[in-house]
Short mmCIF file of C-alpha atoms in Angstrom, two decimals:
data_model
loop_
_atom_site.label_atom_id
_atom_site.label_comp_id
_atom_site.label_asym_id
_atom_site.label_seq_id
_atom_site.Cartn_x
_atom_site.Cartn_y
_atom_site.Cartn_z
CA UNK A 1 -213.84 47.85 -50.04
CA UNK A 2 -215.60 50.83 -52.09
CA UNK A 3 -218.69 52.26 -50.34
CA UNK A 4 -221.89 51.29 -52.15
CA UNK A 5 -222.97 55.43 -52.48
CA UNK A 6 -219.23 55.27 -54.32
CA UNK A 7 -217.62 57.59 -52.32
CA UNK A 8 -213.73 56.40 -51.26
CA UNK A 9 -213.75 54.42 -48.21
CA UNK A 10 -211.16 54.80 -45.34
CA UNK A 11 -207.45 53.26 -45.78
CA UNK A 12 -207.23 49.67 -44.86
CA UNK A 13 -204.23 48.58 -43.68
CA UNK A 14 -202.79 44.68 -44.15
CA UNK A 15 -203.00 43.31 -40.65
CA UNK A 16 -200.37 41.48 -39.05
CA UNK A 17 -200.71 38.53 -37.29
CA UNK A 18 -201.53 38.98 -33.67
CA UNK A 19 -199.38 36.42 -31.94
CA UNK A 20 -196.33 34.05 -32.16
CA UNK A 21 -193.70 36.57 -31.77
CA UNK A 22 -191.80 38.68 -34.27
CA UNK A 23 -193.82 39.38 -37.14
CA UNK A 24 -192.15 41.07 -40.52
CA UNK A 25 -194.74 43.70 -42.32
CA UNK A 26 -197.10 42.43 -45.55
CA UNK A 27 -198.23 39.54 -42.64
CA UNK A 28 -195.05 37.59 -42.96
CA UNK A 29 -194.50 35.52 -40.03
CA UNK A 30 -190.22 35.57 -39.56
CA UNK A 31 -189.42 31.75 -38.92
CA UNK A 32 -187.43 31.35 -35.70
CA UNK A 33 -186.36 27.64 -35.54
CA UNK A 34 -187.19 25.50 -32.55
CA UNK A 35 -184.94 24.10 -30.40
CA UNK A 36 -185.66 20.61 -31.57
CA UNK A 37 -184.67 21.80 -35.34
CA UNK A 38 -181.51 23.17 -33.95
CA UNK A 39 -180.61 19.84 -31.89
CA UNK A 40 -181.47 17.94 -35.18
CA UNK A 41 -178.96 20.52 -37.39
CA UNK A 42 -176.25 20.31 -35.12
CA UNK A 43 -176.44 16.69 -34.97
CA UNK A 44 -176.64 16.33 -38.90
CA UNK A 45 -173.31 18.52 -39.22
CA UNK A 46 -171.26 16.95 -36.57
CA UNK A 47 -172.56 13.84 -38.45
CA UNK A 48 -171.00 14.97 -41.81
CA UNK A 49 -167.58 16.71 -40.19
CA UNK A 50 -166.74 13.00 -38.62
CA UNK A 51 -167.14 11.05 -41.85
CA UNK A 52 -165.38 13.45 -43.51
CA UNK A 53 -162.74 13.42 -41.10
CA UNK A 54 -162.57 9.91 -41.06
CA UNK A 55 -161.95 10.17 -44.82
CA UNK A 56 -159.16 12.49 -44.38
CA UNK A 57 -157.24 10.04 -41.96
CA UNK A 58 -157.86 7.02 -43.86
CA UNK A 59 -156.64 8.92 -46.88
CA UNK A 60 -153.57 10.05 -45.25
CA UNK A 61 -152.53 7.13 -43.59
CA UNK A 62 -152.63 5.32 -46.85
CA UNK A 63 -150.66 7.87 -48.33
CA UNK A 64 -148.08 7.85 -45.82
CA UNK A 65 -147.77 3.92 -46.45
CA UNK A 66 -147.33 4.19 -50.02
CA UNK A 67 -143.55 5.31 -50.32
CA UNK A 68 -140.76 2.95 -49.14
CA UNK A 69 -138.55 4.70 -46.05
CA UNK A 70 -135.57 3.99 -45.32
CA UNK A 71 -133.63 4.53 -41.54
CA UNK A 72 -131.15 7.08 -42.44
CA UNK A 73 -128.94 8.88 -39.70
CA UNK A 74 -128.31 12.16 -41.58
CA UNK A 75 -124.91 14.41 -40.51
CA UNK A 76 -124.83 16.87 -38.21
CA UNK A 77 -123.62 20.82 -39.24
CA UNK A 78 -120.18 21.71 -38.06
CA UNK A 79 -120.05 25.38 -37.43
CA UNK A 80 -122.15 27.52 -39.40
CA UNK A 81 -122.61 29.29 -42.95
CA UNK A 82 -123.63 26.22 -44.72
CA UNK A 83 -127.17 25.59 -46.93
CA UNK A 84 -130.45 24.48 -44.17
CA UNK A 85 -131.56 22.67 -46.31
CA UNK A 86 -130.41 19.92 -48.85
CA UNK A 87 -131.96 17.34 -50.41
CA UNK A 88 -130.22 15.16 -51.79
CA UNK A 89 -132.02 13.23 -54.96
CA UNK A 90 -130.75 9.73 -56.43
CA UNK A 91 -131.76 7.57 -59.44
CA UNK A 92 -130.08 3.97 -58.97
CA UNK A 93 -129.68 1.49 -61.94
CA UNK A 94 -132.08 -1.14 -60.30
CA UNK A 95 -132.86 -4.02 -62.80
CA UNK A 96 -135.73 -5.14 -60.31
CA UNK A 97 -138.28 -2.81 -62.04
CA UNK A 98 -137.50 -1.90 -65.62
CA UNK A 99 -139.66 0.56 -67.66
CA UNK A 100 -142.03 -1.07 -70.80
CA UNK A 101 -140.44 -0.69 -74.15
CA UNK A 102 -137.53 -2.91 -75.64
CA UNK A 103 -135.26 -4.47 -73.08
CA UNK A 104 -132.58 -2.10 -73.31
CA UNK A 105 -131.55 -1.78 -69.82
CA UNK A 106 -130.19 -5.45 -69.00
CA UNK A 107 -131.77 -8.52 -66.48
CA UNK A 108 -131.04 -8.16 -62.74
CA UNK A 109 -129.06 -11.17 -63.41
CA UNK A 110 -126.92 -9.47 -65.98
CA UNK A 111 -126.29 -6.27 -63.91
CA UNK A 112 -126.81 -7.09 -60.18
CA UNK A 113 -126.84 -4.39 -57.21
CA UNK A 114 -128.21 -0.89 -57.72
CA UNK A 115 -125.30 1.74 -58.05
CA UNK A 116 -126.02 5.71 -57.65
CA UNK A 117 -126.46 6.03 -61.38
CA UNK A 118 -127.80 9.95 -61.06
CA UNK A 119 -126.70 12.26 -58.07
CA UNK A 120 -128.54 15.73 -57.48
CA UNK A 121 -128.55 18.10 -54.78
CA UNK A 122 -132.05 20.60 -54.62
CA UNK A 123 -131.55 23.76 -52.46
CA UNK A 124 -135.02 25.76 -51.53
CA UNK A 125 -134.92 28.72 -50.80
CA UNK A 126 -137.03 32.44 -50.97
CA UNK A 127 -135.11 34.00 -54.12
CA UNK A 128 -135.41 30.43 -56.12
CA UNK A 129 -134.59 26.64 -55.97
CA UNK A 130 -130.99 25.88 -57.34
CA UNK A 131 -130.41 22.05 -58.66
CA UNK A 132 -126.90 21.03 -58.61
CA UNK A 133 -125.87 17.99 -60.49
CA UNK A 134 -123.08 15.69 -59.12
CA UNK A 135 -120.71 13.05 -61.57
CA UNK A 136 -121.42 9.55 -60.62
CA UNK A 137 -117.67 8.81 -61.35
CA UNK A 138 -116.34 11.40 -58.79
CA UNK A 139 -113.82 10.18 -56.62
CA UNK A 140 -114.31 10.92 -52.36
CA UNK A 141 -112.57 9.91 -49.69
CA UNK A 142 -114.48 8.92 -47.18
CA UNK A 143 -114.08 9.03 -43.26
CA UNK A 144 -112.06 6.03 -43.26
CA UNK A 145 -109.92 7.25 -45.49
CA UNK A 146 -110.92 5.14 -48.84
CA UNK A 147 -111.42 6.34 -51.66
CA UNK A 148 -114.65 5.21 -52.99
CA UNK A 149 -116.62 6.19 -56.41
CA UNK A 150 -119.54 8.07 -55.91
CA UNK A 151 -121.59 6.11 -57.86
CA UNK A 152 -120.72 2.73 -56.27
CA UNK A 153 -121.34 3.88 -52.72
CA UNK A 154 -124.61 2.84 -52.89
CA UNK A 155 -123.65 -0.37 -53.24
CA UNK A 156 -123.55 -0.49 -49.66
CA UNK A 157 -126.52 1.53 -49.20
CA UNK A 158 -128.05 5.14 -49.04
CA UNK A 159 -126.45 6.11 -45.87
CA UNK A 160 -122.91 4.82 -47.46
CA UNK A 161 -123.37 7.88 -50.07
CA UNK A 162 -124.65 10.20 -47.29
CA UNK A 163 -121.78 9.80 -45.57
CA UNK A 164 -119.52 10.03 -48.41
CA UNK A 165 -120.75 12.93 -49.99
CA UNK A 166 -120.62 14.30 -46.07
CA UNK A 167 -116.55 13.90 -45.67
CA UNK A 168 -115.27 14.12 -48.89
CA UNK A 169 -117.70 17.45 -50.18
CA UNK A 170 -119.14 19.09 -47.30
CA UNK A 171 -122.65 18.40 -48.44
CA UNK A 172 -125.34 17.75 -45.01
CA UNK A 173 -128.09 15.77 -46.28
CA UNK A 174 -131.11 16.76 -44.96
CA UNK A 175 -133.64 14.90 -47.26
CA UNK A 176 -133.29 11.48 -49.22
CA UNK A 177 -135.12 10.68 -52.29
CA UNK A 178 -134.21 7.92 -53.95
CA UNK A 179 -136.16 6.71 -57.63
CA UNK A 180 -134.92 3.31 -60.11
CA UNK A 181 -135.44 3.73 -63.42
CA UNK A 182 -138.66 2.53 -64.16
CA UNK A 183 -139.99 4.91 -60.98
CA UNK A 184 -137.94 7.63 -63.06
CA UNK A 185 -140.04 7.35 -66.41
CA UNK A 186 -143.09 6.38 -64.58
CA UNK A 187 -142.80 10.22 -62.21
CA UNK A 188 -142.00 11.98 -65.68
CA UNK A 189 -145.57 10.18 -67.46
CA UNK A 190 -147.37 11.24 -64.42
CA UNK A 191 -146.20 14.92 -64.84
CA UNK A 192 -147.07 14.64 -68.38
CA UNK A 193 -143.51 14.84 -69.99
CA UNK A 194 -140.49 17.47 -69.10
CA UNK A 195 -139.88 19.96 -71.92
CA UNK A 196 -135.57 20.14 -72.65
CA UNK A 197 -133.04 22.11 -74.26
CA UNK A 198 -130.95 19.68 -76.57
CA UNK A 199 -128.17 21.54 -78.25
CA UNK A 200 -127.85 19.29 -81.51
CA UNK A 201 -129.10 16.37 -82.58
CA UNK A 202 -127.60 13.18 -79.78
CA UNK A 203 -127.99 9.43 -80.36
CA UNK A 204 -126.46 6.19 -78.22
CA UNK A 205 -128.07 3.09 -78.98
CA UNK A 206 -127.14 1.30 -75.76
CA UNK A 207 -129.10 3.66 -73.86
CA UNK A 208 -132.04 4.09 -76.47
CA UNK A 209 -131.44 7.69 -77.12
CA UNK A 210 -132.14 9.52 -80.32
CA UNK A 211 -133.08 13.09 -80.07
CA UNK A 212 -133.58 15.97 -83.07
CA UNK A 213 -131.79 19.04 -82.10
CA UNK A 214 -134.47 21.80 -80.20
CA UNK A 215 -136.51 21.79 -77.75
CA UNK A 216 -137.84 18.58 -76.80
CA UNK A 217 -141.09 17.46 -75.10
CA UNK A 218 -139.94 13.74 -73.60
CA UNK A 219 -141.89 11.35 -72.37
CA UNK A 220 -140.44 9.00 -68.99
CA UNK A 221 -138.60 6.28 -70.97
CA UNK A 222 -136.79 9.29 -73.52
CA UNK A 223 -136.06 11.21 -70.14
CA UNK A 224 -134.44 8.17 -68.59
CA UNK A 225 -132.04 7.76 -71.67
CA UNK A 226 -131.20 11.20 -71.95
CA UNK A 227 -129.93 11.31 -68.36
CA UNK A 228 -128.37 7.28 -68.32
CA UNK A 229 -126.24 8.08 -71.66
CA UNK A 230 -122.62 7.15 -71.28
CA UNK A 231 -121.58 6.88 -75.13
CA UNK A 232 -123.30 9.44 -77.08
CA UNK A 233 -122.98 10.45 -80.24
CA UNK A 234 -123.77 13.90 -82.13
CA UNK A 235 -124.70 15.26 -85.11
CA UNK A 236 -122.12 17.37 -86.80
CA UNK A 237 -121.37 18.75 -89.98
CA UNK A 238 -123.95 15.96 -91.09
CA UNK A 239 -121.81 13.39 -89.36
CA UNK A 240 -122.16 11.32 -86.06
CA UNK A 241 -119.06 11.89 -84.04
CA UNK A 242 -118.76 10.14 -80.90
CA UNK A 243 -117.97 12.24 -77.98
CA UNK A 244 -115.20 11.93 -75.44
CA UNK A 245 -115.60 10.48 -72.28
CA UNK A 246 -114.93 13.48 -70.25
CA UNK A 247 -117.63 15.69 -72.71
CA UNK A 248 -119.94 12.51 -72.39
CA UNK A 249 -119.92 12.44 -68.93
CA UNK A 250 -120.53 16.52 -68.55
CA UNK A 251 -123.12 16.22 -70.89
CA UNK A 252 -125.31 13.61 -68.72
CA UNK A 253 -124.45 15.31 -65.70
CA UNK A 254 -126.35 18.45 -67.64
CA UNK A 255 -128.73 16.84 -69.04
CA UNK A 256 -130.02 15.29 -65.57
CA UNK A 257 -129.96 18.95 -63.85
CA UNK A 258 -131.92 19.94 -66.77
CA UNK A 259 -134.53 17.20 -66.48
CA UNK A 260 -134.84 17.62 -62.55
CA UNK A 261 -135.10 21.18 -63.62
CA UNK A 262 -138.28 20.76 -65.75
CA UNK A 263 -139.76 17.78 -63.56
CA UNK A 264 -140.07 20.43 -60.63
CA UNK A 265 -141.03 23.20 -62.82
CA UNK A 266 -143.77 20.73 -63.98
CA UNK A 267 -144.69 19.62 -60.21
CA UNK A 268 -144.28 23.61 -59.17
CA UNK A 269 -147.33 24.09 -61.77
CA UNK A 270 -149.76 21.21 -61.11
CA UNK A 271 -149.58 21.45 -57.00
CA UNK A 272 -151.05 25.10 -57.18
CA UNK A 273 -154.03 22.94 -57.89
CA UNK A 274 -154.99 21.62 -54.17
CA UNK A 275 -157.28 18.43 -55.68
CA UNK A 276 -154.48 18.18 -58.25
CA UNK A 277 -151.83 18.08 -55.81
CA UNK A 278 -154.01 15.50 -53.96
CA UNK A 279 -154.41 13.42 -56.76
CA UNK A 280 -150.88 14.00 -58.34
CA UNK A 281 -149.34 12.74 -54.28
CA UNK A 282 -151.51 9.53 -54.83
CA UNK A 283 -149.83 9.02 -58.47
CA UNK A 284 -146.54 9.33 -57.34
CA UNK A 285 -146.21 8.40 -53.42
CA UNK A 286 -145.66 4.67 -54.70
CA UNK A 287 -142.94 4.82 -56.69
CA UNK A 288 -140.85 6.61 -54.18
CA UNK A 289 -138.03 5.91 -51.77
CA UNK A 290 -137.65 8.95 -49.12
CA UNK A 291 -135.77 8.60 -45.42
CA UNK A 292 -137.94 8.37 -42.33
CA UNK A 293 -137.94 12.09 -41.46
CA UNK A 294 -139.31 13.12 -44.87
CA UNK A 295 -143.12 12.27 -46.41
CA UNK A 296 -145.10 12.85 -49.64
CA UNK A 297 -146.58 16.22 -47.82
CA UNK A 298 -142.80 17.37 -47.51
CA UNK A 299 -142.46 16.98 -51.26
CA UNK A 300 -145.58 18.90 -52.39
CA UNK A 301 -144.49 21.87 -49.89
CA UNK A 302 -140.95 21.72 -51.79
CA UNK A 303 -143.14 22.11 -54.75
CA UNK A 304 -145.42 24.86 -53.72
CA UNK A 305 -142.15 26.71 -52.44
CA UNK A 306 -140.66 26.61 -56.04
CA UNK A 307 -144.35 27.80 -57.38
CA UNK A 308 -144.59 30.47 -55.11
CA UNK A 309 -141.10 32.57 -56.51
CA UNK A 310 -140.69 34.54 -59.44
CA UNK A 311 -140.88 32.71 -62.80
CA UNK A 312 -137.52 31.37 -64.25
CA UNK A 313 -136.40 30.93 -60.84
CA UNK A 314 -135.48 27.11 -61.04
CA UNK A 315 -131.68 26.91 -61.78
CA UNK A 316 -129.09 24.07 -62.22
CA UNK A 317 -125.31 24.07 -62.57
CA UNK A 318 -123.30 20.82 -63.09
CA UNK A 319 -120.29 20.72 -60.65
CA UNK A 320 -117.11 19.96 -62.52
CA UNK A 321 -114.87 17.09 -62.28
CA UNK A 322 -114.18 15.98 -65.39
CA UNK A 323 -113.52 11.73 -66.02
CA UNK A 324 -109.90 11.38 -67.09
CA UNK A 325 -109.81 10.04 -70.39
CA UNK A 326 -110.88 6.70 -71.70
CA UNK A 327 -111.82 5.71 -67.92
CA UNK A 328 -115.06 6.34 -65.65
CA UNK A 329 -113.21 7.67 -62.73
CA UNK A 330 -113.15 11.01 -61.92
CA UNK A 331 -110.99 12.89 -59.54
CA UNK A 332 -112.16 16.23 -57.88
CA UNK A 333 -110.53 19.57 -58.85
CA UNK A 334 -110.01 22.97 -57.22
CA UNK A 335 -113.05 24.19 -59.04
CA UNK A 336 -115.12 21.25 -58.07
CA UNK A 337 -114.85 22.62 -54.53
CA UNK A 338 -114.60 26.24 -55.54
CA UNK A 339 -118.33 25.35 -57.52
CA UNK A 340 -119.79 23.67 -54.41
CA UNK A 341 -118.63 26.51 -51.74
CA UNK A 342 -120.37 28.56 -54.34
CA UNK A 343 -123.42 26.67 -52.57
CA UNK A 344 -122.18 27.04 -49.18
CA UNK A 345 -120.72 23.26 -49.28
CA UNK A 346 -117.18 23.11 -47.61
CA UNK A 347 -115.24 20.05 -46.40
CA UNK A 348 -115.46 19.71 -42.72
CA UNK A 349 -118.65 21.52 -41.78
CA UNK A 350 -120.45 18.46 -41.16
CA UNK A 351 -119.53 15.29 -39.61
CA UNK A 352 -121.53 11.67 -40.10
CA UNK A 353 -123.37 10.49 -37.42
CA UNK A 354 -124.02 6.72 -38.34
#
């Protein structure tokens, strides 16, 4: 305070609190919490970490209990050299569950059983993840020495294709998933729609299929009849011609590589996303089929696998083995196995173990 003769008086300095520790400068007291507040924190957060945890393993165990399973004894590797890791993807014609929309498909009364009506094989791997698509009328011998059509092995069950596609291609199995149809259109709606390449315009009106020429952005039921046509028909010279069997059958054997194709481009782009991915495993955990050594959590790393290499790196080829004309039975050729060693699948490097 000024001097009352006016003169300057000496420098005050702000005092600091005398006592209770540590004291920061301008009289700031620095707040050092008591033991009591610490017991009280601790508590509160060990609190909040068990319900969330809680939360976690509920949410997980329902989501394990949301696909079907199925007890699968998958084949054992002969030797060495061949893919470590297949999985093996199949869409049967169930009638149980039918997609909405006009009742295309037949009653389960009509069409009874549930065949192998789509047959892919996914390989992951660091430079990309190849698709290769199989024809549901091949031919295989199986261990027994039948021959048995691809197709209708599954008749008998998953592990009856397993087996098959075991002894008569080479092809070890190491994942099963297994989608009907109305699973099929109901995994492409969650994904919002594949994007495909259709060469020229392609109708067949028993499968519900009617596609412009282009590129096409389909929706699950237009997906499913793109991949389940059998008598197409396309649009040339400004006339419908009906296509062979054998071009029929290559074409749906393409067109379902191409689709499986997009659908894990599509699930390679969403799963980047961790609450999407959470949300997007909930959507589709219930309309799938997988064998006992596989979950939903195996799926969504397959996914992030494919996200994580270069763009463009998603491939498909469609193994050869053309239908022999006017029938739905098709015999394999030397470049049906020259194709699948391509892959690393050769006869007699794995061996069933049901």
């Amino acid at each position: 305070r000024p001097r009352s003769d006016g003169a300057a008086g000496p420098e005050r300095r702000p005092r600091l609190l005398s006592r209770g520790g540590p004291h920061l400068r301008g009289g700031l007291r620095r707040w050092r919490p008591s033991l009591r507040s610490w017991r009280g924190l601790t508590s509160l957060v060990a609190v909040v970490l068990v319900v969330l945890l809680v939360a976690l393993g509920a949410d997980l165990a329902v989501l394990a209990y949301r696909p079907d399973y199925v007890d699968l004894a998958l084949p054992a590797a002969t030797g060495s050299g061949g893919p470590p890791e297949t999985w093996l993807l199949v869409g049967t014609d169930s009638r149980q569950d039918l997609p909405d929309g006009p009742a295309r498909y037949g009653a389960p009364e009509d069409v009874s059983g549930q065949r192998a009506d789509v047959v892919l094989l996914l390989q992951p791997g660091s430079q990309g993840t190849r698709i290769l698509g199989l024809p549901r009328d091949l031919m295989l011998v199986g261990a027994d020495g039948t021959v048995d059509r691809l197709a209708a092995s599954y008749l008998r069950g998953p592990q009856a294709t397993v087996d098959l596609l075991c002894t008569g291609l080479g092809v070890r199995a190491t994942h099963l998933v297994v989608v009907d149809m109305a699973q099929f259109a109901r995994l492409v709606d969650a994904l919002g729609g594949v994007d495909v390449e259709v060469a020229e315009p392609v109708r067949d009106a028993r499968a519900g299929l009617d596609l412009p020429g282009g590129t096409q952005h389909l929706s699950g039921v237009d997906a499913l009849a793109l991949v389940r046509s059998r008598h197409p028909e396309v649009l040339r010279d400004g006339v419908w011609t009906a296509l062979p069997a054998s071009e029929g059958a290559r074409r749906r054997s393409e067109f379902s590589a191409s689709v499986m194709r997009s659908l894990l481009a599509a699930l390679a782009r969403q799963v980047r996303d961790p609450l999407r991915a959470h949300a997007l495993a909930h959507d589709i955990a219930g309309d799938l089929t997988l064998d006992t050594g596989t979950s939903v959590w195996d799926l969504v790393s397959l996914a992030r696998s494919a996200a994580t290499v270069r763009e463009g790196a998603l491939s498909s080829v469609t193994v050869p083995a053309p239908d022999l004309e006017g029938t739905f039975v098709a015999p394999p050729t030397p470049q049906t196995f020259e194709a699948l060693a391509a892959y690393g699948y050769t006869r007699g490097t794995c061996t069933p173990t049901s």
